[in-house]
Amino acid sequence: MPSTESVFDSETVGVSTLPTTPDRSASCSPALDESTDEHDGASNGTKTTSEADSDIENKFHSKTIRSICCVGAGYVGGPTAAVLALKNPSIKVTVVDRDDRRIRRWNSRHLPIYEPGLTEVVRIARDGLGEVSRVQGSGAIEGLRKPNLFFSADVSRCISEADAVLIAVNTPTKMRGTGKGCATDMTSFEAVAAEVVRHARDGTIIVEKSTVPCRTAQMIQEMIRIQRPGAHFEILSNPEFLAAGTAVQDLLRPDRIIIGSGTTPEGLSAAEALAKVYASWIDRKRIITTNVWSSELAKLVANSMLAQRLSSINSISALCEATGAEINEVSAAIGADTRLGSKFLRAGIGFGGSCFKKDVLSLVYLAESLNLQEVGDYWRQVVEMNEYQRNRFTSRVIKRLNSTLVTKKICILGYAFKKNTSDTREAPALEIIKSLLDENPREIAIFDPCCNPVVIENEIRSLQNYGPPVLSDDGGSVKVYSDAYAACAGSNAILLVTEFDEFLNFPLLSNAASSGVNSQGKSKISPSEVNESAKQHFNDEPECAADCPDCQSGTGYGDSSADNVENSPKKQLDWRRISGEMQSPKWLFDGRCVIDVPKMESLGIRVEAIGSAGWTV
Ligand code: UGA
């Protein structure tokens, strides 16, 4: 079983992410700042005298980054820092987080997040390889590879010791105040940036890793001017493009690295220093340098265009259901056009996850605040189509079940927002469950192969805040199972909500995920690729703390042994057995277009899939 509660709280480090945004926080896009830009559109420094110029030149000219501090031990900061450390054994990489419990988990055998391959990377970089002997008194370490990845809750000290500080904290959507439901909540980012500006050594390179509104670097520069007059920091934008579930592969083989910098010699020099860190494993041709604003905007646009593509194909799936066209056939037909490409064309219940919706909305806010109303309207429709798609799916389920769920058991297979992750943020499952609950079903059973049931229960329990009990333990109708067969037994309908390989009803070898290609079409990494024969030289892992939830539940993912599990074929469900234990008529609603329909129907299960006309008598 992968990660547990703390990860699901927030990615905030250094400060807590508040559920609401305090007044007067810097929560609007810095693009709204009408103050004149003293720089050349990208430069972040103010030169005064030629003496100061040469000081700055010295600080940045031949800068080599020897130590990195990553503020934020969440889904982005943790894996990113781990791979940076893995690929740069001579650089000391420290991940800091004010959440001491989360740091303890990074320093244990049960990491706080689940990502395929991550345990292995952390074991190499954090624990070193080979016999590591500490020479008493001197602190010297010997071995095949010394540890160079550290996790600490001593935020300010680690910031003060670094040549480069990466800010990788959560930037969710504002929940109240100006721009509510649309603008980016910069509370955490602003607080961490202030801490960095306060504690960093003069000359430190500050790197925006979080996804931020365009012109955020200007906000940091302003802080520097006020808090550290006379000090000089270069600010780089270096957005992360990893996706949940494939984070390690994405980091090891990125399509590109974007580094945005000031266009002054110092800015370019800082960009080069960071580029050198990446160049230790990434082809220089893939490292793209831009000005800061282009880089900040590029990240928002990349996510928005991916989301737009999904909303486009999902809108077509509605047409397919009404006409007899098959969405998978349409996707394959258009994806064969090399100008369009085949990725991100799988229709489904709509995108989830912590990024797409918030980033599209951030773009909408940016456009609207610049009085580009039509541009804002255009992008807002991407989010609206996504919600329409999810609601359409739920309505179809209810309609097919004779418009009543009373006395019926509905089983939800998959709760995470996509496969191979324990990340449940903005998972469509929760919204679907909410709609189904309105129909008063006998039971809603949930099973997810990657999420700790306790985590799901905690999320579901939050629905009770304003209404009657929801969880079965509290007298409600929702029950979370740790066994798929028990979840499906006696159900009238199964909803396939996440496309885990375990749920597919055809041999995994024909599935892209098992044939060495991930959802983004990149080759999967194998453990040996992370480090040839590294496993034979693993050092002992640190013990977990007494409050480790994975130790308590005795579950697997995050264990070093789980790497063996994830690299061996997934154990698929026995659908014949499930069919035998369902109530008739047996329904399967495929929300991810991944089920082999004729095969499933041969087991006596009626299938309704997104983008297909559906079951006919
Ligand atoms: C996304 C981007 O893909 C990353 O490049 C980016 O770095 C990340 O956001 C971020 O900003 O942190 P992520 O949300 O983790 O990554 O996962 P995706 O693989 O993009 O999936 C997003 C949603 O789209 C999921 O719910 C997935 O099921 C859905 N999806 C994806 C489809 O419905 N169909 C597809 O063909 C592909």
XYZ file of C-alpha atoms and ligand atoms in Angstrom:
654
model
C 0.000 0.000 0.000
C 1.436 3.352 -0.863
C 1.292 6.627 0.893
C -0.895 7.823 3.652
C -2.459 10.841 5.168
C 0.171 13.535 5.468
C 0.771 13.608 1.759
C -2.829 14.329 1.105
C -2.920 17.348 3.327
C -0.937 19.710 1.170
C 2.429 20.097 -0.388
C 3.174 23.048 1.759
C 6.494 23.231 3.347
C 7.773 25.927 5.548
C 4.230 27.128 6.124
C 0.861 25.474 6.238
C -1.413 25.652 3.224
C -4.536 27.215 4.568
C -7.878 25.979 3.307
C -8.877 29.557 2.709
C -6.921 32.554 1.691
C -6.313 35.279 4.214
C -7.129 38.788 3.154
C -4.274 40.817 1.755
C -2.316 37.726 0.760
C -0.428 37.935 -2.505
C -2.932 35.696 -4.121
C -3.483 37.448 -7.387
C -1.473 37.015 -10.485
C 1.543 39.280 -10.345
C 0.620 40.179 -13.899
C -1.943 42.452 -12.345
C 0.775 44.555 -10.873
C 0.543 47.699 -12.933
C 3.813 49.099 -11.632
C 6.267 49.775 -14.358
C 8.796 47.087 -14.985
C 12.181 48.573 -14.435
C 13.802 45.653 -16.136
C 14.013 44.614 -19.700
C 11.061 42.319 -19.474
C 13.046 39.513 -18.050
C 15.967 40.871 -16.119
C 15.646 40.735 -12.362
C 18.577 42.817 -11.208
C 19.154 46.506 -10.687
C 22.690 47.627 -11.330
C 23.900 50.670 -9.513
C 27.607 51.256 -9.920
C 30.232 49.572 -12.032
C 31.758 48.302 -8.803
C 28.556 46.570 -7.905
C 28.462 45.240 -11.446
C 31.764 43.525 -11.098
C 30.798 42.129 -7.669
C 27.777 40.581 -9.244
C 29.806 39.276 -12.162
C 32.097 37.529 -9.717
C 29.206 36.015 -7.841
C 27.487 34.569 -10.846
C 29.993 34.293 -13.616
C 31.519 30.913 -13.086
C 28.921 29.695 -10.647
C 28.847 25.974 -10.061
C 26.005 24.595 -8.020
C 27.360 22.290 -5.308
C 24.401 22.238 -2.979
C 20.680 22.419 -3.632
C 17.921 22.955 -1.124
C 14.450 21.987 -2.291
C 11.701 23.549 -0.198
C 8.702 21.230 -0.381
C 8.736 17.455 0.178
C 5.557 16.730 -1.762
C 4.726 15.085 -5.086
C 6.992 17.429 -7.051
C 9.774 18.328 -4.616
C 10.465 14.822 -3.327
C 10.891 12.949 -6.628
C 12.591 15.896 -8.355
C 15.193 16.254 -5.619
C 15.734 12.497 -5.522
C 16.527 12.318 -9.249
C 18.700 15.463 -9.155
C 20.697 13.809 -6.364
C 20.834 10.441 -8.124
C 22.251 11.989 -11.279
C 24.635 14.398 -9.542
C 26.466 12.428 -6.841
C 28.772 15.361 -6.145
C 25.922 17.761 -5.380
C 24.411 17.761 -1.898
C 20.631 17.857 -2.263
C 18.510 18.554 0.797
C 14.737 18.489 0.807
C 13.162 20.530 3.559
C 9.651 20.607 4.874
C 8.220 22.129 8.004
C 6.061 19.028 8.373
C 8.338 16.956 10.554
C 6.175 13.856 10.158
C 6.529 13.953 6.406
C 10.307 14.365 6.705
C 10.450 11.367 9.032
C 8.697 9.301 6.391
C 11.152 10.380 3.697
C 13.871 9.280 6.108
C 12.286 5.848 6.593
C 11.576 2.724 4.555
C 7.990 3.857 3.858
C 8.125 7.011 1.755
C 5.168 9.382 2.077
C 4.256 9.151 -1.619
C 4.032 6.242 -4.001
C 5.695 6.511 -7.406
C 7.004 3.538 -9.394
C 10.800 3.406 -9.106
C 11.031 6.128 -6.467
C 12.003 3.869 -3.575
C 14.949 2.631 -5.547
C 16.155 6.109 -6.488
C 15.851 7.270 -2.884
C 17.669 4.223 -1.571
C 20.640 4.902 -3.806
C 20.876 8.658 -3.240
C 19.783 8.823 0.394
C 21.442 5.689 1.769
C 24.461 5.374 -0.514
C 25.677 2.168 -2.115
C 28.048 -0.447 -0.813
C 29.540 -0.675 2.615
C 29.236 2.803 4.012
C 31.390 3.075 7.073
C 31.464 6.171 9.184
C 34.911 6.851 10.512
C 34.326 7.798 14.068
C 35.008 11.381 14.954
C 35.825 12.552 11.442
C 32.363 11.917 9.957
C 34.065 10.606 6.829
C 32.067 8.145 4.791
C 33.405 5.459 2.538
C 31.621 3.264 0.034
C 30.681 2.785 -3.616
C 28.520 5.830 -3.453
C 28.109 8.233 -0.578
C 24.685 9.506 0.417
C 23.952 12.906 -1.134
C 20.197 13.186 -0.612
C 19.001 14.456 2.747
C 15.620 15.293 4.238
C 15.346 17.836 7.013
C 12.799 19.923 8.895
C 15.425 22.581 9.633
C 14.198 24.814 6.845
C 16.075 28.057 7.435
C 19.448 26.440 8.100
C 19.263 24.328 4.931
C 18.227 27.345 2.870
C 21.202 29.296 4.218
C 23.643 26.554 3.185
C 22.521 26.115 -0.428
C 23.901 27.491 -3.695
C 20.462 27.076 -5.271
C 17.067 26.940 -3.581
C 14.158 25.299 -5.399
C 10.702 26.375 -4.279
C 8.346 23.437 -4.829
C 5.303 24.150 -2.731
C 1.631 23.848 -3.494
C -0.065 26.626 -5.471
C -3.747 25.641 -5.363
C -6.759 27.668 -6.485
C -7.936 30.437 -4.163
C -10.982 29.421 -2.188
C -12.103 32.874 -1.065
C -11.573 36.547 -1.660
C -10.662 38.237 -4.930
C -10.370 35.734 -7.744
C -12.019 33.018 -5.620
C -12.294 29.711 -7.496
C -9.984 30.902 -10.271
C -6.846 32.799 -9.216
C -3.816 31.038 -7.771
C -3.522 30.980 -4.012
C -0.004 32.230 -3.463
C -0.124 32.062 0.327
C 2.339 29.197 0.698
C 4.564 30.265 -2.153
C 4.790 33.814 -0.869
C 5.619 32.662 2.668
C 8.317 30.280 1.473
C 9.768 32.869 -0.914
C 9.985 35.292 2.022
C 11.786 32.675 4.095
C 14.212 32.014 1.255
C 14.890 35.712 0.757
C 15.450 36.084 4.521
C 17.864 33.188 4.964
C 19.618 32.579 1.643
C 23.250 33.588 1.259
C 23.941 36.542 -1.005
C 24.302 35.194 -4.541
C 22.051 32.159 -4.084
C 20.051 31.198 -7.150
C 16.326 31.069 -6.390
C 14.371 28.673 -8.591
C 10.605 28.624 -9.066
C 9.658 24.945 -9.378
C 6.038 25.358 -8.390
C 3.561 26.258 -11.113
C 3.048 29.976 -10.612
C 1.232 32.837 -12.339
C 3.159 34.731 -14.962
C 5.389 37.421 -13.418
C 5.789 35.771 -10.033
C 9.543 36.365 -10.265
C 8.771 40.055 -10.052
C 7.098 39.486 -6.689
C 10.226 37.762 -5.360
C 12.420 40.500 -6.722
C 10.310 43.039 -4.879
C 10.766 41.113 -1.633
C 14.502 41.073 -2.147
C 14.545 44.795 -2.689
C 12.692 45.392 0.563
C 14.154 42.666 2.801
C 17.695 42.362 1.508
C 18.692 45.640 -0.110
C 22.197 45.303 -1.428
C 22.026 41.548 -1.765
C 21.732 40.027 -5.212
C 19.824 36.895 -6.092
C 19.051 35.626 -9.558
C 15.572 34.194 -9.959
C 15.011 31.375 -12.393
C 11.794 29.760 -13.535
C 12.241 26.030 -13.994
C 8.776 24.450 -14.105
C 8.394 20.732 -13.574
C 6.559 18.623 -16.148
C 6.464 15.266 -14.364
C 3.113 13.498 -14.199
C 1.834 11.508 -11.235
C 2.373 7.778 -11.640
C 5.299 8.236 -14.051
C 7.283 10.828 -12.074
C 10.586 8.958 -12.043
C 10.457 8.105 -15.743
C 9.494 11.669 -16.601
C 12.376 13.035 -14.535
C 14.898 10.604 -15.976
C 13.747 11.158 -19.554
C 12.091 14.534 -19.832
C 10.905 15.792 -23.195
C 12.489 19.106 -22.289
C 13.794 21.197 -19.442
C 12.753 24.842 -19.458
C 14.917 27.382 -17.700
C 13.703 30.963 -17.693
C 16.114 33.640 -16.550
C 16.875 37.303 -16.648
C 18.580 38.364 -19.868
C 21.456 40.095 -18.084
C 24.856 38.350 -18.009
C 24.182 37.370 -14.369
C 20.789 35.969 -15.285
C 22.194 33.971 -18.163
C 25.034 32.756 -15.990
C 22.614 31.529 -13.329
C 20.595 29.738 -16.034
C 23.783 28.106 -17.270
C 24.658 26.957 -13.750
C 21.300 25.202 -13.460
C 21.551 23.855 -17.006
C 24.854 22.209 -16.052
C 23.087 20.322 -13.255
C 20.566 18.890 -15.737
C 23.181 18.298 -18.405
C 24.670 15.540 -16.262
C 21.976 13.263 -17.701
C 19.930 15.241 -20.200
C 20.981 16.085 -23.730
C 21.712 19.809 -24.014
C 19.385 20.013 -27.009
C 16.503 19.292 -24.658
C 17.404 22.112 -22.294
C 15.556 25.193 -23.489
C 16.322 28.617 -22.104
C 13.828 31.465 -22.258
C 13.074 34.662 -20.431
C 11.429 34.249 -17.025
C 7.937 35.240 -18.101
C 7.901 32.839 -21.056
C 8.927 29.997 -18.812
C 6.300 30.797 -16.169
C 3.611 31.062 -18.833
C 4.765 27.977 -20.751
C 3.977 25.707 -17.822
C 0.420 27.041 -17.509
C -0.072 26.772 -21.246
C 1.308 23.223 -21.462
C -1.147 21.943 -18.866
C -3.996 23.967 -20.322
C -3.443 22.610 -23.819
C -3.290 19.027 -22.552
C -6.531 19.625 -20.659
C -8.064 21.260 -23.719
C -7.215 18.192 -25.791
C -8.963 15.964 -23.263
C -12.042 18.162 -23.212
C -12.056 18.119 -27.008
C -11.995 14.335 -27.258
C -14.501 14.014 -24.404
C -16.912 16.324 -26.213
C -16.620 14.065 -29.251
C -17.363 11.024 -27.065
C -20.825 12.472 -26.435
C -21.359 12.658 -30.203
C -20.198 9.046 -30.544
C -22.690 7.798 -27.977
C -25.475 9.481 -29.943
C -24.419 8.360 -33.415
C -22.919 4.879 -33.181
C -19.375 6.034 -33.862
C -16.782 4.526 -31.475
C -14.580 6.985 -29.631
C -11.536 4.690 -29.503
C -11.759 4.262 -33.273
C -12.109 8.003 -33.788
C -9.117 8.656 -31.477
C -6.982 6.132 -33.338
C -8.042 7.554 -36.696
C -7.204 11.146 -35.873
C -4.148 10.292 -33.762
C -2.518 8.667 -36.798
C -2.143 12.141 -38.269
C 1.357 13.063 -37.169
C 0.322 16.678 -36.870
C -2.152 15.685 -34.173
C -0.299 12.766 -32.573
C -1.845 9.931 -30.624
C -1.205 10.945 -27.023
C -3.813 12.359 -24.680
C -6.699 11.210 -26.831
C -8.190 8.616 -24.488
C -11.708 9.742 -23.673
C -12.988 9.199 -20.161
C -14.817 10.639 -17.185
C -12.760 13.795 -17.436
C -9.386 14.823 -16.143
C -8.608 14.905 -12.435
C -5.473 15.618 -10.458
C -4.209 18.680 -8.717
C -2.948 20.485 -11.798
C -5.104 20.677 -14.911
C -8.156 22.380 -13.471
C -6.210 24.837 -11.350
C -3.805 25.719 -14.153
C -6.534 26.277 -16.736
C -8.346 28.466 -14.227
C -5.158 30.340 -13.479
C -4.857 31.049 -17.203
C -8.488 32.185 -17.268
C -7.785 34.541 -14.383
C -4.707 35.906 -16.066
C -6.641 36.603 -19.272
C -9.604 38.143 -17.487
C -7.434 40.342 -15.333
C -5.769 41.642 -18.476
C -9.229 42.401 -19.901
C -8.939 39.617 -22.457
C -12.441 38.342 -21.742
C -12.788 36.243 -24.918
C -9.535 34.470 -24.164
C -10.719 33.744 -20.631
C -14.091 32.467 -21.867
C -12.387 30.168 -24.341
C -10.272 28.453 -21.682
C -13.015 28.361 -19.062
C -14.997 26.157 -21.427
C -12.283 23.481 -21.068
C -13.135 23.118 -17.381
C -16.869 23.294 -18.004
C -16.676 20.511 -20.602
C -14.766 18.410 -18.073
C -17.511 18.771 -15.490
C -20.191 18.108 -18.096
C -18.427 14.880 -19.050
C -18.265 13.602 -15.488
C -21.908 14.482 -14.806
C -22.983 12.892 -18.079
C -21.346 9.638 -16.979
C -23.108 9.612 -13.605
C -26.459 10.438 -15.199
C -26.017 7.584 -17.629
C -25.345 5.157 -14.774
C -28.445 6.247 -12.893
C -30.617 6.178 -16.017
C -29.476 2.668 -16.949
C -30.323 1.491 -13.441
C -33.946 2.563 -13.992
C -33.348 5.975 -12.420
C -33.236 4.585 -8.920
C -30.377 3.246 -6.822
C -32.473 2.487 -3.759
C -31.723 -1.115 -2.619
C -28.781 -1.322 -5.057
C -25.085 -1.857 -4.444
C -22.690 0.091 -6.657
C -19.007 -0.781 -6.722
C -16.393 1.854 -7.602
C -13.160 0.374 -8.960
C -10.364 2.901 -8.627
C -10.321 6.026 -6.508
C -7.000 7.700 -7.415
C -7.229 10.260 -10.244
C -5.174 8.017 -12.556
C -3.451 4.664 -12.406
C -0.197 3.892 -10.596
C -0.560 6.706 -8.126
C -1.970 7.098 -4.657
C -2.770 10.736 -5.448
C -6.471 11.397 -4.954
C -6.475 15.159 -5.392
C -9.376 16.298 -7.596
C -10.140 12.648 -8.308
C -13.365 12.377 -10.340
C -14.335 9.447 -8.081
C -15.299 11.698 -5.179
C -17.655 13.822 -7.295
C -19.208 10.698 -8.788
C -19.765 9.260 -5.316
C -21.415 12.510 -4.201
C -23.909 12.333 -7.088
C -24.634 8.651 -6.490
C -25.254 9.288 -2.791
C -28.113 11.629 -3.725
C -29.889 8.563 -5.140
C -29.828 6.809 -1.762
C -28.165 3.520 -2.778
C -27.993 0.543 -0.411
C -24.217 0.556 -0.615
C -21.375 2.256 -2.453
C -18.331 -0.034 -2.286
C -14.896 1.381 -3.122
C -11.707 -0.475 -3.982
C -8.394 1.019 -5.112
C -5.202 -1.069 -5.493
C -2.879 1.853 -4.748
C -4.576 3.994 -2.106
C -4.517 3.234 1.585
C -8.207 2.630 2.564
C -7.730 4.863 5.601
C -6.909 7.786 3.324
C -10.004 7.210 1.210
C -12.135 6.918 4.333
C -10.826 10.219 5.641
C -11.744 11.942 2.395
C -15.183 10.391 2.276
C -15.755 11.322 5.900
C -15.254 14.976 4.964
C -18.526 14.747 3.002
C -20.295 14.257 6.325
C -19.428 17.758 7.515
C -22.666 19.232 6.275
C -24.955 16.235 6.093
C -25.878 12.786 7.381
C -23.268 10.048 7.970
C -21.714 8.717 4.774
C -19.298 5.982 5.825
C -20.764 2.615 6.789
C -18.829 2.679 10.082
C -20.744 5.829 10.979
C -24.116 4.491 9.818
C -23.875 5.599 6.162
C -23.759 3.578 2.936
C -20.151 4.021 1.692
C -17.706 1.237 2.495
C -14.025 1.124 1.521
C -12.625 -2.349 0.863
C -9.081 -3.669 0.726
C -10.194 -6.629 -1.393
C -11.597 -6.118 -4.897
C -13.725 -9.281 -4.883
C -15.405 -8.353 -1.604
C -16.102 -4.881 -3.022
C -17.687 -6.306 -6.190
C -19.628 -9.160 -4.533
C -23.380 -8.665 -4.630
C -23.161 -5.462 -6.655
C -25.715 -4.451 -9.276
C -23.226 -2.281 -11.113
C -19.483 -1.761 -11.225
C -18.081 1.619 -12.233
C -14.563 1.507 -13.603
C -13.313 4.910 -12.535
C -9.513 4.537 -12.708
C -7.758 2.597 -15.460
C -5.485 0.436 -13.265
C -3.966 -2.494 -15.180
C -5.409 -4.780 -12.509
C -8.934 -4.030 -13.762
C -8.360 -4.755 -17.459
C -9.983 -7.838 -18.956
C -7.356 -8.640 -21.574
C -3.772 -9.856 -21.232
C -1.483 -7.149 -19.963
C 1.136 -7.934 -22.574
C -1.057 -6.267 -25.145
C -1.320 -3.267 -22.877
C 1.026 -0.358 -23.450
C 1.842 -0.048 -19.772
C 3.180 -3.563 -19.634
C 4.918 -3.495 -22.957
C 7.456 -1.026 -21.706
C 5.683 2.163 -22.693
C 3.947 4.499 -20.290
C 0.869 6.623 -20.882
C 2.962 9.407 -22.351
C 4.503 6.992 -24.796
C 7.912 6.986 -23.106
C 9.804 3.789 -22.467
C 9.532 2.536 -18.940
C 12.633 2.580 -16.804
C 13.902 -0.632 -15.407
C 15.670 -0.773 -12.060
C 18.957 -1.610 -13.712
C 18.718 1.582 -15.704
C 18.553 3.612 -12.509
C 21.855 2.082 -11.536
C 23.439 -1.027 -12.946
C 23.349 -3.799 -10.363
C 22.587 -1.169 -7.753
C 20.331 -3.482 -5.845
C 23.178 -5.759 -4.854
C 24.828 -2.832 -3.127
C 21.859 -1.334 -1.321
C 22.589 -0.334 2.220
C 20.150 -0.949 5.033
C 17.155 1.345 5.004
C 16.449 3.501 8.029
C 13.698 2.249 10.323
C 10.239 3.803 10.311
C 8.939 5.864 13.212
C 6.357 4.319 15.523
C 3.572 6.333 13.859
C 4.258 5.075 10.303
C 0.816 4.293 8.846
C 2.166 1.758 6.345
C 3.847 -0.241 9.106
C 0.623 -0.125 11.068
C -1.525 -1.369 8.198
C 1.168 -3.860 7.162
C 0.804 -2.943 3.527
C 3.224 -3.002 0.699
C 3.909 -0.151 -1.769
C 6.781 1.967 -0.577
C 8.596 -1.089 0.727
C 11.704 -1.943 -1.159
C 9.988 -5.234 -1.861
C 7.251 -3.310 -3.634
C 9.657 -2.538 -6.429
C 9.588 -6.215 -7.246
C 5.822 -6.066 -7.220
C 5.649 -3.094 -9.556
C 8.123 -4.552 -12.009
C 6.331 -7.844 -12.274
C 3.052 -8.207 -14.172
C 0.042 -6.858 -12.309
C -2.389 -9.444 -10.947
C -5.525 -8.901 -12.934
C -9.025 -9.380 -11.639
C -10.797 -12.628 -12.440
C -13.870 -11.182 -14.119
C -15.519 -14.601 -14.437
C -15.469 -14.870 -10.652
C -16.771 -11.324 -10.276
C -19.580 -11.966 -12.738
C -20.584 -15.058 -10.754
C -20.921 -12.969 -7.622
C -22.850 -9.999 -9.083
C -26.577 -9.467 -9.048
C -28.466 -9.625 -12.342
C -28.760 -7.712 -14.515
C -25.017 -7.183 -14.199
C -23.722 -3.813 -15.330
C -20.231 -2.494 -15.909
C -19.795 1.207 -16.655
C -16.402 1.780 -18.219
C -15.417 5.354 -17.459
C -11.985 4.996 -19.071
C -12.664 3.227 -22.393
C -10.290 0.402 -21.510
C -12.507 -2.670 -21.323
C -12.739 -5.293 -24.061
C -16.511 -5.086 -24.426
C -17.314 -8.332 -26.324
C -15.155 -10.289 -23.897
C -16.881 -8.799 -20.891
C -20.306 -9.336 -22.409
C -19.459 -12.989 -22.994
C -19.336 -13.280 -19.189
C -22.888 -12.014 -18.945
C -21.954 -8.479 -17.949
C -23.598 -5.618 -19.839
C -21.124 -2.878 -20.653
C -21.722 0.825 -21.065
C -18.539 2.611 -22.078
C -17.886 6.290 -22.610
C -17.992 7.099 -26.299
C -19.947 3.979 -27.350
C -23.639 3.629 -28.042
C -23.955 1.107 -25.230
C -25.774 -2.076 -24.460
C -28.844 -2.947 -26.478
C -31.342 -5.679 -25.725
C -0.059 16.837 -15.542
C 0.862 16.989 -16.770
O 0.681 15.876 -17.642
C 2.327 17.069 -16.329
O 3.153 17.321 -17.455
C 2.468 18.215 -15.319
O 3.802 18.327 -14.854
C 1.562 17.946 -14.145
O 0.200 17.883 -14.615
C 1.725 19.062 -13.146
O 1.456 20.218 -13.489
O 2.188 18.807 -12.028
P -0.804 14.787 -14.018
O -1.989 15.652 -13.724
O -0.024 14.264 -12.875
O 0.245 15.578 -14.946
O -1.261 13.499 -14.883
P -1.710 13.331 -16.419
O -1.111 12.100 -16.933
O -1.494 14.555 -17.191
O -3.280 13.072 -16.270
C -4.203 14.109 -15.928
C -5.621 13.593 -16.054
O -5.957 13.394 -17.421
C -5.853 12.256 -15.364
O -7.088 12.281 -14.681
C -5.891 11.278 -16.508
O -6.645 10.139 -16.224
C -6.516 12.106 -17.595
N -6.214 11.615 -18.953
C -4.949 11.620 -19.408
C -7.250 11.185 -19.749
O -8.431 11.206 -19.345
N -6.970 10.737 -21.011
C -5.705 10.720 -21.508
O -5.513 10.314 -22.689
C -4.662 11.169 -20.681
